[in-house]
Coordinates of C-alpha atoms in Angstrom, one line a residue:
Chain C
A29 CA -43.8 -6.8 5.9
Q30 CA -40.4 -7.2 4.3
S31 CA -37.5 -7.4 7.4
V32 CA -33.8 -7.2 7.8
A33 CA -31.5 -8.8 10.5
Q34 CA -28.7 -8.3 11.4
P35 CA -28.1 -10.2 14.2
E36 CA -24.3 -8.6 15.5
D37 CA -24.1 -5.2 17.3
Q38 CA -20.6 -5.9 16.9
V39 CA -17.9 -7.5 14.8
N40 CA -14.5 -7.4 16.2
V41 CA -11.4 -9.2 14.3
A42 CA -7.7 -9.3 14.1
E43 CA -5.8 -8.2 10.8
G44 CA -5.7 -10.6 8.2
N45 CA -7.9 -12.6 9.3
P46 CA -10.6 -13.2 7.6
L47 CA -14.2 -11.6 8.2
T48 CA -18.1 -12.4 8.3
V49 CA -21.0 -9.8 9.2
K50 CA -24.0 -11.4 9.3
C51 CA -27.7 -10.5 6.9
T52 CA -31.0 -12.2 6.6
Y53 CA -33.5 -11.0 5.4
S54 CA -37.9 -11.4 5.0
V55 CA -39.6 -10.9 2.0
S56 CA -42.4 -11.8 -0.7
G57 CA -40.8 -13.8 -3.2
N58 CA -37.0 -13.1 -4.9
P59 CA -35.0 -10.5 -3.1
Y60 CA -32.8 -8.1 -4.4
L61 CA -30.1 -7.9 -1.9
F62 CA -27.8 -5.2 -1.2
W63 CA -24.9 -4.1 1.6
Y64 CA -23.5 -0.5 2.7
V65 CA -20.3 1.1 4.0
Q66 CA -20.8 4.2 6.7
Y67 CA -17.4 5.7 8.0
P68 CA -17.6 7.6 10.7
N69 CA -19.0 11.7 9.4
R70 CA -20.0 9.7 6.6
G71 CA -22.8 9.3 3.5
L72 CA -23.3 5.9 3.1
Q73 CA -21.4 3.9 -0.1
F74 CA -22.3 1.6 -1.4
L75 CA -20.4 -2.0 -1.3
L76 CA -22.0 -5.5 -4.3
K77 CA -25.4 -6.0 -4.9
Y78 CA -27.3 -9.1 -5.6
I79 CA -30.4 -9.1 -7.7
T80 CA -30.2 -13.3 -11.0
G81 CA -27.5 -15.5 -11.5
D82 CA -24.3 -16.4 -9.4
N83 CA -24.4 -16.8 -5.5
L84 CA -21.8 -15.3 -4.9
V85 CA -21.2 -11.5 -5.4
K86 CA -17.8 -10.3 -5.0
G87 CA -17.9 -6.6 -4.7
S88 CA -16.1 -2.6 -3.8
Y89 CA -12.5 -3.0 -1.3
G90 CA -11.8 -7.2 -1.7
F91 CA -15.7 -7.9 -0.7
E92 CA -17.2 -10.1 -1.3
A93 CA -21.5 -11.9 -0.5
E94 CA -23.1 -15.1 -0.4
F95 CA -26.5 -15.3 -1.2
N96 CA -28.6 -17.9 0.2
K97 CA -31.5 -18.9 -0.8
S98 CA -32.6 -21.6 2.0
Q99 CA -31.1 -19.8 5.2
T100 CA -33.2 -16.9 3.2
S101 CA -29.0 -14.6 4.6
F102 CA -26.7 -12.3 2.4
H103 CA -23.4 -12.3 4.4
L104 CA -21.1 -10.4 4.3
K105 CA -17.3 -11.6 3.8
K106 CA -13.8 -11.1 2.8
P107 CA -11.3 -13.0 3.0
S108 CA -8.3 -10.7 4.6
A109 CA -9.6 -8.2 6.6
L110 CA -8.0 -4.2 6.9
V111 CA -7.6 -2.0 9.3
S112 CA -9.1 0.4 6.5
D113 CA -11.9 -1.9 6.6
S114 CA -13.6 -0.5 10.5
A115 CA -17.1 0.9 9.8
L116 CA -20.7 0.3 10.5
Y117 CA -22.5 -2.7 7.5
F118 CA -26.1 -1.9 6.3
C119 CA -27.5 -4.9 4.9
A120 CA -30.8 -4.2 3.1
V121 CA -33.5 -5.5 1.2
R122 CA -36.2 -4.7 -2.0
G123 CA -39.2 -7.7 -2.4
L124 CA -40.7 -7.9 -5.6
G125 CA -44.2 -7.8 -3.8
G126 CA -46.6 -4.8 -2.6
S127 CA -46.7 -1.1 -3.4
G128 CA -46.0 1.9 -2.9
S129 CA -44.1 1.6 0.4
A130 CA -43.3 -2.3 0.4
R131 CA -41.3 -1.5 -2.7
Q132 CA -39.2 1.0 -0.4
L133 CA -35.1 -0.4 -0.1
T134 CA -35.7 -2.4 4.0
F135 CA -32.0 -2.0 6.3
G136 CA -31.9 -3.7 8.9
S137 CA -30.1 -1.8 12.3
G138 CA -26.0 -2.0 11.2
T139 CA -23.0 -4.0 12.7
Q140 CA -21.0 -2.2 14.0
L141 CA -16.8 -4.2 12.7
T142 CA -13.7 -3.5 14.2
V143 CA -10.5 -3.8 12.7
L144 CA -8.2 -5.1 15.0
P145 CA -4.0 -3.5 14.0
Chain A
E5 CA -18.0 15.4 -8.8
A6 CA -21.4 13.4 -8.8
Q7 CA -22.7 13.8 -5.5
V8 CA -25.8 14.0 -3.1
T9 CA -25.4 17.7 -1.0
Q10 CA -27.6 18.0 2.3
N11 CA -27.1 21.3 4.0
P12 CA -26.9 22.2 6.6
R13 CA -24.4 19.9 8.1
Y14 CA -25.2 20.7 12.0
L15 CA -28.4 22.0 13.0
I16 CA -29.0 22.6 16.9
T17 CA -32.8 24.0 16.4
V18 CA -35.7 24.9 19.8
T19 CA -39.2 22.7 19.3
G20 CA -41.5 24.1 17.2
K21 CA -39.6 26.5 14.7
K22 CA -39.8 25.6 11.6
L23 CA -36.8 23.9 9.6
T24 CA -36.0 23.0 6.2
V25 CA -33.3 20.7 5.6
T26 CA -32.3 20.7 1.1
C27 CA -31.5 17.5 -0.1
S28 CA -29.1 18.2 -3.9
Q29 CA -28.4 16.2 -6.4
N30 CA -26.0 17.0 -9.7
M31 CA -27.2 13.0 -11.1
N32 CA -30.2 13.3 -13.9
H33 CA -31.8 11.0 -11.4
E34 CA -35.1 10.1 -11.5
Y35 CA -35.0 8.9 -7.5
M36 CA -35.6 10.7 -4.4
S37 CA -34.9 9.3 -0.2
W38 CA -35.0 10.5 3.1
Y39 CA -34.3 8.8 6.1
R40 CA -33.2 9.0 9.3
Q41 CA -31.1 6.9 11.3
D42 CA -31.5 6.2 15.4
P43 CA -29.1 4.0 17.2
G44 CA -30.0 1.0 17.1
L45 CA -33.0 1.0 14.9
G46 CA -30.4 1.2 11.9
L47 CA -32.2 3.9 8.5
R48 CA -35.5 4.5 8.7
Q49 CA -37.7 5.5 5.0
I50 CA -39.1 8.6 6.0
Y51 CA -40.1 9.9 2.0
Y52 CA -40.1 8.8 -1.4
S53 CA -39.9 9.9 -4.9
M54 CA -39.8 8.9 -8.5
N55 CA -39.8 11.7 -9.7
V56 CA -40.7 15.4 -10.3
E57 CA -44.0 16.5 -8.5
V58 CA -44.5 12.4 -7.0
T59 CA -43.5 12.0 -3.8
D60 CA -44.6 9.3 -1.6
K61 CA -44.9 8.2 2.8
G62 CA -42.0 6.0 4.0
D63 CA -41.7 4.2 7.3
V64 CA -42.0 6.6 9.5
P65 CA -43.8 9.8 7.8
E66 CA -45.4 12.1 10.9
G67 CA -43.5 15.3 11.6
Y68 CA -42.0 15.4 8.3
K69 CA -43.6 17.2 5.0
V70 CA -41.2 16.8 1.4
S71 CA -41.6 18.6 -2.2
R72 CA -40.5 17.6 -5.3
K73 CA -40.8 20.7 -7.8
E74 CA -37.2 19.7 -9.4
K75 CA -35.2 17.3 -10.4
R76 CA -32.5 17.7 -8.8
N77 CA -33.4 19.2 -5.4
F78 CA -36.0 17.6 -2.5
P79 CA -36.0 19.0 0.7
L80 CA -37.0 18.0 4.2
I81 CA -39.5 20.6 6.3
L82 CA -40.2 20.2 9.9
E83 CA -43.6 22.4 10.4
S84 CA -42.8 21.9 14.3
P85 CA -39.9 19.7 14.8
S86 CA -40.0 17.6 18.5
P87 CA -37.5 16.8 20.4
N88 CA -38.3 13.1 18.9
Q89 CA -36.9 14.4 16.2
T90 CA -33.9 14.9 17.4
S91 CA -31.6 12.5 14.8
L92 CA -29.4 12.0 11.5
Y93 CA -30.7 12.4 8.4
F94 CA -30.1 11.3 4.6
C95 CA -30.6 12.0 1.9
A96 CA -30.2 10.2 -1.0
S97 CA -31.3 9.3 -5.4
S98 CA -30.5 7.1 -7.8
L99 CA -31.4 6.3 -11.5
T100 CA -35.0 4.7 -11.0
Q101 CA -36.4 2.7 -9.2
T102 CA -40.0 1.9 -11.4
S103 CA -41.0 -2.1 -10.7
G104 CA -37.9 -3.2 -13.9
A105 CA -35.1 -1.8 -11.8
R106 CA -35.7 -1.4 -8.5
G107 CA -31.9 -2.8 -8.2
R108 CA -30.5 0.2 -8.5
E109 CA -28.0 1.2 -6.1
L110 CA -28.7 4.8 -4.1
F111 CA -26.5 7.4 -3.8
F112 CA -25.9 8.8 -0.8
G113 CA -25.4 12.7 1.4
E114 CA -22.8 13.3 4.1
G115 CA -25.9 13.3 7.3
S116 CA -27.5 15.5 8.3
R117 CA -26.9 15.7 12.4
L118 CA -30.6 17.5 13.7
T119 CA -31.3 18.8 17.3
V120 CA -34.0 19.5 19.1
L121 CA -34.3 21.3 22.4

């Protein structure tokens, strides 16, 4: 079965500092990896994805993520955090194997990012 | 405007009283899915639909029903709600998610907060 771990429930960072939100995964075969963001009282919004190719993926709002196959990680990063980046971030994975439900997207438990002014 | 629309956004009901949460998308997406979001558990998939008249169980289907009679609509039905179904529900859609297209990102509705007393 595929799974996603976001080891930190909460990440606090000062505005202007770099931020990292961690994600590790377990899946059969090569993964499809995603990051979504949820602002208060809103639905999830797509940030970026890794399908294949360059391990460093760039997405919306200046975010990027690095795929590391040996460490099975897909950490979200941003060089300089903004207060407006404060939100709930979800990592998700979809594997290539299995059938039915096993091919669906599996989400992590989420990490609350707070950027302090 | 491209969107996924859920109704109602907020609902308080009592145990055993049947309810339906509607979901409609205007993007001509083949794939639709329902998730529930609970603190510390992230998003868990309830049911999904690959296309009209094709539905399948996700990870937590017990107590729920769905139908996909039209491409744009994917209602979630709680025949006899119980307090453990108190949750935040999200509908999502995307272009086809067949085996060769699993990298498509999901578009989410704004969520429906359900409380069962």
